[in-house]
Amino acid sequence: MWFLSMLWASCLLMGTHAQGSASFRRANAGSGRCQYTFMVDSPTEASCPSAGSSPEMEALKSRLGLLEALVARLVGGEAMSESSQGSGSQSGLQDAYNQMMRENAQLQREKQRLDRQVQDLQQRMEEIRQEAERLRSRPCMQQPPPRVPQNDKSSRPGSGPALSHLVSRPGNTQGDKSSLRDPAWHYENPGYQELTAVVTEVSAPNLEGPADISGCGDLVWVQEPEVHRKADSIAGKYGVWMQDPEAKEPYGPEMAWRIDAIGSEVRQLFGYENMDQLSRGFPTKVLLLPESMESTGATMYRGSLYYQRRLSRTLLRYDLLSESIAARRDLPHAGFRGKFPYSWGGYTDIDLAVDENGLWAIYSTNKAMGDIVISQLDPHNLEVKGTWETKIRKTSVANAFMICGKLYTVASYTSPNTTINYMYDTATSQGKTISVPFKNRYRYNSMVDYNPAQRKLHAWDNFYMVSYNVRLGKQE
């Protein structure tokens, strides 16, 4: 049909050029085929000349030949174009598929390499752990006392300068020497004799400043950690354990609580009747929190567990008696989900703490530009009662806790011998740098909280639940 349209247009053009009329007719032929007839009137001739004798007829034939050649070339060009386009498209798809397969194979090889590296690191860590356990369990070698030759006269009592002060004084006579002799010595026997040392216990001088046992004061000393228990599984590498300083029925102040903090749904709260049961690993109560917890910032106070809800800045109060959520409130402008964590990470953006003055939240905001913010909370409805901004960046410290309305920060979570390096007093709104020695025995301390009733720090150090006695006094 396209060919007929082109032919009709060409005929019209030729007729117009010859200043005559043209017509087109279609009819059924006797053979059943469609027959097309084109007629163009000659502007000068009245009748048809003899065949082959008209130059105009020859010109018309020439034009029709050129038109047929043009049509054939166009039809052939379109077919070739479609064919080339189809083959080009297919070739492009094949190239893209081959490229994708090569990239996939490369990614598989990279994944296998990383898997091997992870396995090697895990094996190395296990070897280091076993070596550390072996060294820790190996008894210390005692140095044997030095042997003294028998012909050494200086080893005999009163025969040399090493023991002369035991039997004489300058300016005394020989008779005075006998009065100063120790009756335990048998001077008539020149052989070796046994000395018995009597040790009298005396109180050590106070090197940390005056103690304030009855009330509040500054933190001046932290004892070596006491180990209570090691977590059972990998879920216990990080965690939180605590005792309620103002416990309520049906649980007493001896009740210990533990939460393993690794996992996407941290909801199990384990209760132990006392510290001995915690050490043995025999829980007497297991509670399932209605909403999952974020990180290691939980605390226990007045019969309730306070914690941060996962993936939010919402604080929750879980009542232990009713085993239900008793209060919830968003902590205004608090960063969460790794925006302002402690230096060890772990989504520790919001850390709840308890001291002699009540319930606190330790966190940061965009307004504070990452510096630690302290807010005192109403323990009943979690309303913010007061807020203080410090001058120490939260991501620069390993942990923090409150004692007597004062914030204290721990410098490192991995160093075995680190310090508590900063104190901020909410009573005066002043902060200062301090240096109180602190030990991370197992070199990954992910939680440090204060218990005002026991005057102890509770900590979770690389699977181990430990505690530290503290001493309050006056900072120099």
CSV table of C-alpha atoms in Angstrom, one decimal:
chain,number,residue,atom,x,y,z
A,1,MET,CA,0.0,0.0,0.0
A,2,TRP,CA,2.9,2.3,0.8
A,3,PHE,CA,4.2,1.6,-2.7
A,4,LEU,CA,0.9,2.5,-4.4
A,5,SER,CA,0.7,5.8,-2.4
A,6,MET,CA,4.2,6.7,-3.5
A,7,LEU,CA,3.4,5.8,-7.1
A,8,TRP,CA,0.1,7.8,-7.1
A,9,ALA,CA,1.9,10.9,-5.7
A,10,SER,CA,4.6,10.6,-8.4
A,11,CYS,CA,2.0,10.4,-11.1
A,12,LEU,CA,0.2,13.4,-9.8
A,13,LEU,CA,3.5,15.3,-9.8
A,14,MET,CA,4.2,14.2,-13.4
A,15,GLY,CA,0.7,15.2,-14.5
A,16,THR,CA,0.9,18.6,-12.8
A,17,HIS,CA,4.3,19.1,-14.4
A,18,ALA,CA,2.9,18.3,-17.8
A,19,GLN,CA,-0.1,20.7,-17.2
A,20,GLY,CA,-2.6,17.9,-17.9
A,21,SER,CA,-5.0,15.9,-15.9
A,22,ALA,CA,-4.4,12.5,-14.3
A,23,SER,CA,-6.7,9.7,-13.0
A,24,PHE,CA,-6.3,6.5,-11.0
A,25,ARG,CA,-8.7,3.5,-11.3
A,26,ARG,CA,-8.8,0.2,-9.5
A,27,ALA,CA,-10.8,-2.8,-10.7
A,28,ASN,CA,-10.9,-6.6,-10.4
A,29,ALA,CA,-9.2,-8.4,-13.2
A,30,GLY,CA,-10.5,-11.6,-14.7
A,31,SER,CA,-7.9,-13.7,-12.9
A,32,GLY,CA,-9.3,-12.5,-9.5
A,33,ARG,CA,-6.5,-10.1,-8.9
A,34,CYS,CA,-6.8,-6.3,-8.3
A,35,GLN,CA,-5.8,-4.2,-11.3
A,36,TYR,CA,-4.7,-0.6,-11.1
A,37,THR,CA,-4.9,1.8,-14.0
A,38,PHE,CA,-3.1,5.2,-14.2
A,39,MET,CA,-4.1,7.7,-16.9
A,40,VAL,CA,-2.5,11.0,-17.7
A,41,ASP,CA,-3.8,13.3,-20.4
A,42,SER,CA,-1.4,14.8,-22.9
A,43,PRO,CA,-1.7,18.6,-23.1
A,44,THR,CA,-0.8,18.8,-26.8
A,45,GLU,CA,-1.9,15.5,-28.4
A,46,ALA,CA,-5.4,14.8,-29.4
A,47,SER,CA,-4.9,11.1,-29.9
A,48,CYS,CA,-2.3,8.4,-28.9
A,49,PRO,CA,0.7,8.2,-31.2
A,50,SER,CA,2.2,5.0,-32.4
A,51,ALA,CA,4.1,2.9,-29.8
A,52,GLY,CA,7.6,3.9,-29.2
A,53,SER,CA,7.3,7.1,-31.3
A,54,SER,CA,6.6,9.7,-28.5
A,55,PRO,CA,9.4,11.3,-26.6
A,56,GLU,CA,7.1,12.1,-23.8
A,57,MET,CA,6.2,8.4,-23.5
A,58,GLU,CA,9.9,7.6,-23.3
A,59,ALA,CA,10.3,10.2,-20.6
A,60,LEU,CA,7.4,8.8,-18.6
A,61,LYS,CA,8.9,5.3,-18.8
A,62,SER,CA,12.2,6.6,-17.6
A,63,ARG,CA,10.5,8.4,-14.7
A,64,LEU,CA,8.6,5.2,-13.8
A,65,GLY,CA,11.8,3.2,-13.9
A,66,LEU,CA,13.5,5.7,-11.6
A,67,LEU,CA,10.5,5.6,-9.3
A,68,GLU,CA,10.5,1.8,-9.1
A,69,ALA,CA,14.2,1.8,-8.3
A,70,LEU,CA,13.7,4.3,-5.6
A,71,VAL,CA,10.8,2.3,-4.0
A,72,ALA,CA,12.9,-0.9,-4.1
A,73,ARG,CA,15.8,0.9,-2.5
A,74,LEU,CA,13.6,2.3,0.2
A,75,VAL,CA,11.9,-1.0,1.0
A,76,GLY,CA,15.2,-2.8,1.1
A,77,GLY,CA,16.7,0.0,3.3
A,78,GLU,CA,13.9,-0.3,5.9
A,79,ALA,CA,14.2,-4.0,6.0
A,80,MET,CA,18.0,-3.7,6.5
A,81,SER,CA,17.5,-1.0,9.2
A,82,GLU,CA,15.0,-3.2,11.1
A,83,SER,CA,17.3,-6.1,10.8
A,84,SER,CA,20.4,-4.1,11.9
A,85,GLN,CA,18.4,-2.6,14.8
A,86,GLY,CA,17.2,-6.0,16.0
A,87,SER,CA,20.6,-7.5,15.8
A,88,GLY,CA,22.2,-4.5,17.5
A,89,SER,CA,19.7,-4.6,20.4
A,90,GLN,CA,20.2,-8.3,20.9
A,91,SER,CA,24.0,-7.8,20.9
A,92,GLY,CA,23.6,-5.0,23.5
A,93,LEU,CA,21.5,-7.2,25.8
A,94,GLN,CA,24.1,-10.0,25.5
A,95,ASP,CA,26.9,-7.6,26.3
A,96,ALA,CA,25.1,-6.3,29.4
A,97,TYR,CA,24.3,-9.8,30.5
A,98,ASN,CA,28.0,-10.9,30.1
A,99,GLN,CA,29.1,-7.8,32.1
A,100,MET,CA,26.6,-8.6,34.9
A,101,MET,CA,27.8,-12.1,35.1
A,102,ARG,CA,31.5,-11.0,35.3
A,103,GLU,CA,30.6,-8.5,38.1
A,104,ASN,CA,28.7,-11.2,39.9
A,105,ALA,CA,31.6,-13.6,39.7
A,106,GLN,CA,33.9,-10.9,41.0
A,107,LEU,CA,31.6,-10.1,44.0
A,108,GLN,CA,31.5,-13.8,44.8
A,109,ARG,CA,35.2,-14.0,44.8
A,110,GLU,CA,35.4,-10.9,47.1
A,111,LYS,CA,32.8,-12.4,49.4
A,112,GLN,CA,34.8,-15.7,49.7
A,113,ARG,CA,38.0,-13.7,50.5
A,114,LEU,CA,36.2,-11.7,53.2
A,115,ASP,CA,34.7,-14.8,54.7
A,116,ARG,CA,38.2,-16.4,54.9
A,117,GLN,CA,39.5,-13.3,56.6
A,118,VAL,CA,36.7,-13.3,59.1
A,119,GLN,CA,37.3,-17.0,59.9
A,120,ASP,CA,41.0,-16.3,60.4
A,121,LEU,CA,40.3,-13.4,62.7
A,122,GLN,CA,37.8,-15.4,64.7
A,123,GLN,CA,40.3,-18.2,65.0
A,124,ARG,CA,43.0,-15.8,66.1
A,125,MET,CA,40.7,-14.2,68.7
A,126,GLU,CA,39.9,-17.6,70.1
A,127,GLU,CA,43.6,-18.5,70.3
A,128,ILE,CA,44.3,-15.2,72.1
A,129,ARG,CA,41.5,-15.8,74.5
A,130,GLN,CA,42.7,-19.3,75.3
A,131,GLU,CA,46.2,-18.0,75.9
A,132,ALA,CA,45.0,-15.3,78.2
A,133,GLU,CA,42.9,-17.9,80.2
A,134,ARG,CA,46.0,-20.1,80.4
A,135,LEU,CA,48.2,-17.3,81.6
A,136,ARG,CA,45.6,-16.1,84.1
A,137,SER,CA,45.2,-19.6,85.6
A,138,ARG,CA,48.9,-20.3,85.8
A,139,PRO,CA,50.2,-19.9,89.4
A,140,CYS,CA,52.9,-17.4,90.0
A,141,MET,CA,56.4,-18.8,90.5
A,142,GLN,CA,57.8,-17.9,93.9
A,143,GLN,CA,61.4,-16.9,94.1
A,144,PRO,CA,63.3,-19.2,96.4
A,145,PRO,CA,65.3,-17.6,99.2
A,146,PRO,CA,69.0,-17.1,98.4
A,147,ARG,CA,71.4,-19.7,99.8
A,148,VAL,CA,74.1,-18.3,102.2
A,149,PRO,CA,77.5,-20.1,102.2
A,150,GLN,CA,78.4,-21.6,105.6
A,151,ASN,CA,81.8,-19.9,105.6
A,152,ASP,CA,80.2,-16.5,105.3
A,153,LYS,CA,80.7,-15.0,108.8
A,154,SER,CA,78.6,-11.9,108.0
A,155,SER,CA,75.5,-14.2,108.1
A,156,ARG,CA,76.0,-15.0,111.8
A,157,PRO,CA,74.2,-12.8,114.4
A,158,GLY,CA,76.2,-9.8,115.5
A,159,SER,CA,79.1,-10.7,113.2
A,160,GLY,CA,78.7,-8.0,110.6
A,161,PRO,CA,77.2,-4.6,109.8
A,162,ALA,CA,74.0,-6.0,108.4
A,163,LEU,CA,72.8,-7.1,111.9
A,164,SER,CA,74.9,-5.0,114.1
A,165,HIS,CA,72.1,-2.6,114.8
A,166,LEU,CA,70.1,-5.4,116.4
A,167,VAL,CA,72.7,-6.0,119.1
A,168,SER,CA,74.5,-2.7,119.7
A,169,ARG,CA,74.1,1.1,119.6
A,170,PRO,CA,76.9,3.7,119.0
A,171,GLY,CA,78.6,4.7,122.2
A,172,ASN,CA,77.4,1.7,124.3
A,173,THR,CA,79.9,-0.5,126.2
A,174,GLN,CA,80.2,-4.2,125.7
A,175,GLY,CA,78.1,-4.8,128.8
A,176,ASP,CA,75.3,-2.7,127.2
A,177,LYS,CA,75.4,-5.0,124.1
A,178,SER,CA,74.4,-8.0,126.1
A,179,SER,CA,71.4,-6.2,127.5
A,180,LEU,CA,70.2,-5.5,123.9
A,181,ARG,CA,70.4,-9.1,122.8
A,182,ASP,CA,67.2,-10.8,121.6
A,183,PRO,CA,66.4,-13.8,123.9
A,184,ALA,CA,65.2,-15.7,120.9
A,185,TRP,CA,68.7,-16.1,119.7
A,186,HIS,CA,70.8,-19.0,121.0
A,187,TYR,CA,74.2,-17.3,120.9
A,188,GLU,CA,76.0,-20.4,122.1
A,189,ASN,CA,75.0,-22.2,118.9
A,190,PRO,CA,77.0,-20.9,115.9
A,191,GLY,CA,74.7,-22.8,113.4
A,192,TYR,CA,71.8,-21.4,111.3
A,193,GLN,CA,68.8,-20.3,113.3
A,194,GLU,CA,65.2,-19.4,112.3
A,195,LEU,CA,63.9,-15.8,112.5
A,196,THR,CA,60.2,-15.2,113.2
A,197,ALA,CA,58.8,-11.9,111.9
A,198,VAL,CA,55.9,-10.4,113.7
A,199,VAL,CA,53.7,-8.1,111.5
A,200,THR,CA,51.4,-5.5,113.1
A,201,GLU,CA,48.6,-4.1,111.0
A,202,VAL,CA,48.5,-0.3,110.9
A,203,SER,CA,46.0,2.0,109.0
A,204,ALA,CA,47.2,3.4,105.8
A,205,PRO,CA,47.4,7.1,105.4
A,206,ASN,CA,44.6,8.8,103.5
A,207,LEU,CA,46.0,9.7,100.1
A,208,GLU,CA,42.7,10.5,98.5
A,209,GLY,CA,41.5,13.3,100.7
A,210,PRO,CA,39.1,13.3,103.7
A,211,ALA,CA,36.4,10.7,103.6
A,212,ASP,CA,32.8,11.5,103.8
A,213,ILE,CA,31.1,8.2,104.7
A,214,SER,CA,27.7,9.5,105.9
A,215,GLY,CA,26.8,11.9,103.1
A,216,CYS,CA,27.8,13.1,99.6
A,217,GLY,CA,31.2,14.2,98.4
A,218,ASP,CA,33.5,14.1,95.4
A,219,LEU,CA,34.7,10.8,93.9
A,220,VAL,CA,38.3,10.4,95.0
A,221,TRP,CA,39.0,6.6,94.7
A,222,VAL,CA,37.8,3.5,92.9
A,223,GLN,CA,38.7,0.0,94.0
A,224,GLU,CA,39.9,-2.9,91.9
A,225,PRO,CA,37.0,-4.6,90.1
A,226,GLU,CA,35.3,-7.6,91.8
A,227,VAL,CA,34.0,-10.2,89.4
A,228,HIS,CA,30.6,-11.7,90.0
A,229,ARG,CA,29.8,-13.6,86.8
A,230,LYS,CA,30.7,-14.2,83.2
A,231,ALA,CA,27.9,-14.2,80.5
A,232,ASP,CA,26.9,-17.5,79.0
A,233,SER,CA,26.8,-16.7,75.3
A,234,ILE,CA,27.9,-14.2,72.6
A,235,ALA,CA,24.7,-12.2,73.4
A,236,GLY,CA,26.3,-11.2,76.7
A,237,LYS,CA,29.4,-9.5,75.3
A,238,TYR,CA,27.6,-6.2,76.1
A,239,GLY,CA,24.9,-5.9,78.7
A,240,VAL,CA,23.6,-4.2,81.8
A,241,TRP,CA,23.2,-5.5,85.3
A,242,MET,CA,21.9,-3.6,88.3
A,243,GLN,CA,20.3,-3.7,91.8
A,244,ASP,CA,17.5,-1.4,92.8
A,245,PRO,CA,18.8,1.1,95.4
A,246,GLU,CA,15.2,1.8,96.6
A,247,ALA,CA,13.6,-1.6,95.9
A,248,LYS,CA,9.8,-2.2,96.4
A,249,GLU,CA,7.7,-5.3,97.0
A,250,PRO,CA,7.7,-8.0,95.9
A,251,TYR,CA,11.4,-7.7,95.2
A,252,GLY,CA,14.0,-6.7,97.8
A,253,PRO,CA,17.3,-4.7,97.6
A,254,GLU,CA,19.3,-8.0,97.3
A,255,MET,CA,17.6,-8.8,94.0
A,256,ALA,CA,20.0,-8.6,91.0
A,257,TRP,CA,18.8,-8.0,87.5
A,258,ARG,CA,20.6,-8.7,84.2
A,259,ILE,CA,19.9,-7.9,80.5
A,260,ASP,CA,22.1,-9.2,77.6
A,261,ALA,CA,22.2,-6.3,75.1
A,262,ILE,CA,23.2,-8.0,71.8
A,263,GLY,CA,20.4,-8.7,69.4
A,264,SER,CA,17.6,-7.0,67.4
A,265,GLU,CA,15.0,-7.8,70.0
A,266,VAL,CA,16.4,-7.2,73.5
A,267,ARG,CA,13.4,-8.0,75.7
A,268,GLN,CA,14.5,-10.6,78.3
A,269,LEU,CA,15.0,-9.3,81.9
A,270,PHE,CA,16.6,-12.0,84.2
A,271,GLY,CA,16.1,-11.6,88.0
A,272,TYR,CA,18.3,-13.3,90.7
A,273,GLU,CA,17.3,-13.6,94.3
A,274,ASN,CA,20.8,-12.4,95.5
A,275,MET,CA,24.4,-12.0,94.3
A,276,ASP,CA,25.2,-15.6,95.1
A,277,GLN,CA,22.5,-16.8,92.7
A,278,LEU,CA,23.7,-14.3,90.1
A,279,SER,CA,27.2,-15.8,90.4
A,280,ARG,CA,25.8,-19.3,90.0
A,281,GLY,CA,23.6,-18.4,87.1
A,282,PHE,CA,20.3,-19.4,88.6
A,283,PRO,CA,17.6,-16.8,87.8
A,284,THR,CA,14.5,-16.9,89.9
A,285,LYS,CA,12.5,-14.6,87.6
A,286,VAL,CA,12.5,-14.1,83.8
A,287,LEU,CA,10.4,-11.2,82.5
A,288,LEU,CA,9.6,-10.4,78.8
A,289,LEU,CA,9.5,-6.7,78.2
A,290,PRO,CA,6.6,-5.6,76.0
A,291,GLU,CA,8.8,-3.3,73.9
A,292,SER,CA,12.5,-4.0,72.9
A,293,MET,CA,15.3,-2.1,74.5
A,294,GLU,CA,18.1,-0.1,72.9
A,295,SER,CA,21.7,-0.6,74.0
A,296,THR,CA,23.0,-0.6,77.7
A,297,GLY,CA,21.6,2.5,79.1
A,298,ALA,CA,18.9,1.0,81.4
A,299,THR,CA,18.7,1.4,85.1
A,300,MET,CA,16.5,0.2,88.1
A,301,TYR,CA,14.9,2.5,90.6
A,302,ARG,CA,11.9,2.3,93.0
A,303,GLY,CA,10.5,-0.9,91.7
A,304,SER,CA,10.7,0.1,88.0
A,305,LEU,CA,13.0,-0.6,85.1
A,306,TYR,CA,13.8,2.5,83.1
A,307,TYR,CA,15.1,2.1,79.5
A,308,GLN,CA,15.2,3.6,76.0
A,309,ARG,CA,12.8,2.0,73.4
A,310,ARG,CA,14.6,0.6,70.4
A,311,LEU,CA,15.0,2.9,67.3
A,312,SER,CA,13.6,6.0,69.1
A,313,ARG,CA,14.2,8.7,71.7
A,314,THR,CA,11.3,7.4,73.8
A,315,LEU,CA,11.9,6.6,77.4
A,316,LEU,CA,9.9,3.8,79.1
A,317,ARG,CA,9.1,3.0,82.7
A,318,TYR,CA,8.4,-0.7,83.2
A,319,ASP,CA,6.7,-1.5,86.5
A,320,LEU,CA,8.0,-4.8,88.0
A,321,LEU,CA,4.9,-5.4,90.1
A,322,SER,CA,2.3,-5.1,87.3
A,323,GLU,CA,4.8,-6.3,84.6
A,324,SER,CA,3.6,-3.5,82.2
A,325,ILE,CA,4.6,-0.1,80.8
A,326,ALA,CA,3.6,2.5,83.4
A,327,ALA,CA,4.9,5.6,81.7
A,328,ARG,CA,6.5,6.7,78.4
A,329,ARG,CA,7.9,10.0,77.2
A,330,ASP,CA,10.1,11.3,74.4
A,331,LEU,CA,13.3,12.9,75.6
A,332,PRO,CA,13.2,16.3,73.8
A,333,HIS,CA,15.7,16.7,71.0
A,334,ALA,CA,17.8,13.7,72.1
A,335,GLY,CA,20.0,12.1,69.5
A,336,PHE,CA,19.5,8.4,69.0
A,337,ARG,CA,20.5,5.4,66.9
A,338,GLY,CA,24.2,6.2,66.9
A,339,LYS,CA,24.1,10.0,66.5
A,340,PHE,CA,25.7,10.8,69.8
A,341,PRO,CA,27.0,7.6,71.4
A,342,TYR,CA,29.9,6.9,73.7
A,343,SER,CA,33.2,6.2,72.1
A,344,TRP,CA,32.7,2.4,72.0
A,345,GLY,CA,29.5,2.8,70.0
A,346,GLY,CA,26.6,0.4,70.6
A,347,TYR,CA,23.8,3.0,70.0
A,348,THR,CA,24.6,4.4,73.5
A,349,ASP,CA,23.0,7.7,72.8
A,350,ILE,CA,20.8,7.8,75.9
A,351,ASP,CA,22.2,6.6,79.2
A,352,LEU,CA,19.9,6.5,82.2
A,353,ALA,CA,21.4,6.8,85.7
A,354,VAL,CA,20.5,6.9,89.4
A,355,ASP,CA,22.2,8.6,92.3
A,356,GLU,CA,21.4,10.1,95.7
A,357,ASN,CA,19.4,12.8,94.0
A,358,GLY,CA,17.1,10.6,91.8
A,359,LEU,CA,16.8,9.7,88.2
A,360,TRP,CA,18.9,11.2,85.4
A,361,ALA,CA,19.4,11.0,81.6
A,362,ILE,CA,22.8,11.5,80.0
A,363,TYR,CA,22.6,12.3,76.2
A,364,SER,CA,23.3,15.0,73.6
A,365,THR,CA,21.4,17.1,71.1
A,366,ASN,CA,22.1,19.0,67.9
A,367,LYS,CA,21.9,22.3,69.8
A,368,ALA,CA,24.6,21.1,72.2
A,369,MET,CA,26.7,20.0,69.1
A,370,GLY,CA,27.5,16.6,70.6
A,371,ASP,CA,28.5,17.8,74.1
A,372,ILE,CA,27.0,15.9,77.0
A,373,VAL,CA,23.6,17.1,78.2
A,374,ILE,CA,22.2,16.1,81.6
A,375,SER,CA,18.5,16.1,82.5
A,376,GLN,CA,16.9,15.2,85.8
A,377,LEU,CA,13.7,13.2,85.3
A,378,ASP,CA,10.6,12.7,87.3
A,379,PRO,CA,10.7,9.0,88.2
A,380,HIS,CA,6.9,8.7,88.0
A,381,ASN,CA,6.0,10.2,84.6
A,382,LEU,CA,9.5,10.8,83.1
A,383,GLU,CA,9.0,14.6,82.8
A,384,VAL,CA,12.2,16.6,82.5
A,385,LYS,CA,12.7,18.6,85.7
A,386,GLY,CA,16.0,20.4,84.8
A,387,THR,CA,18.7,20.3,82.2
A,388,TRP,CA,22.4,21.2,82.1
A,389,GLU,CA,24.9,21.4,79.2
A,390,THR,CA,28.5,20.4,79.8
A,391,LYS,CA,31.6,21.2,77.8
A,392,ILE,CA,32.8,17.6,77.1
A,393,ARG,CA,32.0,15.8,73.9
A,394,LYS,CA,30.0,12.6,74.4
A,395,THR,CA,31.8,10.6,71.7
A,396,SER,CA,35.1,11.4,73.3
A,397,VAL,CA,34.4,9.4,76.5
A,398,ALA,CA,33.8,5.7,77.1
A,399,ASN,CA,31.0,6.0,79.7
A,400,ALA,CA,29.4,8.2,82.3
A,401,PHE,CA,27.5,8.0,85.6
A,402,MET,CA,26.1,10.2,88.3
A,403,ILE,CA,27.1,10.5,92.0
A,404,CYS,CA,25.5,13.1,94.3
A,405,GLY,CA,24.3,15.3,91.4
A,406,LYS,CA,27.7,15.2,89.8
A,407,LEU,CA,28.5,13.7,86.3
A,408,TYR,CA,31.7,11.6,86.0
A,409,THR,CA,33.1,10.4,82.7
A,410,VAL,CA,35.4,7.4,82.0
A,411,ALA,CA,38.3,8.1,79.5
A,412,SER,CA,38.7,4.7,77.9
A,413,TYR,CA,36.7,1.5,77.6
A,414,THR,CA,39.7,-0.7,76.5
A,415,SER,CA,42.7,0.6,78.4
A,416,PRO,CA,43.4,-1.6,81.4
A,417,ASN,CA,44.6,1.4,83.4
A,418,THR,CA,42.5,4.4,82.5
A,419,THR,CA,41.0,7.3,84.5
A,420,ILE,CA,37.8,9.0,85.4
A,421,ASN,CA,38.7,12.2,83.7
A,422,TYR,CA,35.9,14.8,84.1
A,423,MET,CA,33.4,16.0,86.6
A,424,TYR,CA,30.4,18.3,86.2
A,425,ASP,CA,28.5,19.6,89.3
A,426,THR,CA,24.8,20.3,88.6
A,427,ALA,CA,24.6,22.3,91.8
A,428,THR,CA,27.2,24.9,90.6
A,429,SER,CA,26.9,24.3,86.8
A,430,GLN,CA,30.7,24.0,86.7
A,431,GLY,CA,32.9,21.3,85.3
A,432,LYS,CA,36.5,20.5,85.6
A,433,THR,CA,39.1,17.9,84.6
A,434,ILE,CA,40.1,15.3,87.2
A,435,SER,CA,42.2,12.1,87.3
A,436,VAL,CA,40.9,9.2,89.3
A,437,PRO,CA,42.4,5.8,88.4
A,438,PHE,CA,40.0,3.3,86.9
A,439,LYS,CA,40.6,-0.3,85.7
A,440,ASN,CA,39.1,-2.1,82.7
A,441,ARG,CA,40.3,-5.6,83.6
A,442,TYR,CA,38.8,-7.3,80.6
A,443,ARG,CA,39.4,-4.4,78.2
A,444,TYR,CA,35.9,-3.7,76.8
A,445,ASN,CA,33.8,-1.9,79.3
A,446,SER,CA,30.3,-1.2,77.8
A,447,MET,CA,28.4,-0.1,80.9
A,448,VAL,CA,29.2,1.7,84.1
A,449,ASP,CA,26.4,2.7,86.6
A,450,TYR,CA,26.3,3.8,90.2
A,451,ASN,CA,24.3,2.3,93.1
A,452,PRO,CA,23.9,4.9,95.8
A,453,ALA,CA,22.6,2.4,98.4
A,454,GLN,CA,25.7,0.2,98.1
A,455,ARG,CA,28.1,3.1,97.1
A,456,LYS,CA,29.4,0.9,94.3
A,457,LEU,CA,29.9,1.1,90.6
A,458,HIS,CA,28.3,-1.7,88.5
A,459,ALA,CA,30.0,-2.5,85.2
A,460,TRP,CA,29.8,-4.9,82.3
A,461,ASP,CA,33.4,-5.6,81.0
A,462,ASN,CA,33.6,-7.9,78.0
A,463,PHE,CA,31.1,-10.6,79.1
A,464,TYR,CA,32.0,-10.0,82.8
A,465,MET,CA,29.7,-8.5,85.4
A,466,VAL,CA,31.9,-6.6,87.9
A,467,SER,CA,31.6,-4.0,90.6
A,468,TYR,CA,33.9,-1.4,92.2
A,469,ASN,CA,33.8,0.0,95.7
A,470,VAL,CA,34.2,3.8,95.6
A,471,ARG,CA,35.3,6.4,98.2
A,472,LEU,CA,33.8,9.9,98.3
A,473,GLY,CA,35.7,12.8,99.8
A,474,LYS,CA,37.0,16.2,98.7
A,475,GLN,CA,38.8,16.7,95.4
A,476,GLU,CA,42.1,18.6,95.9
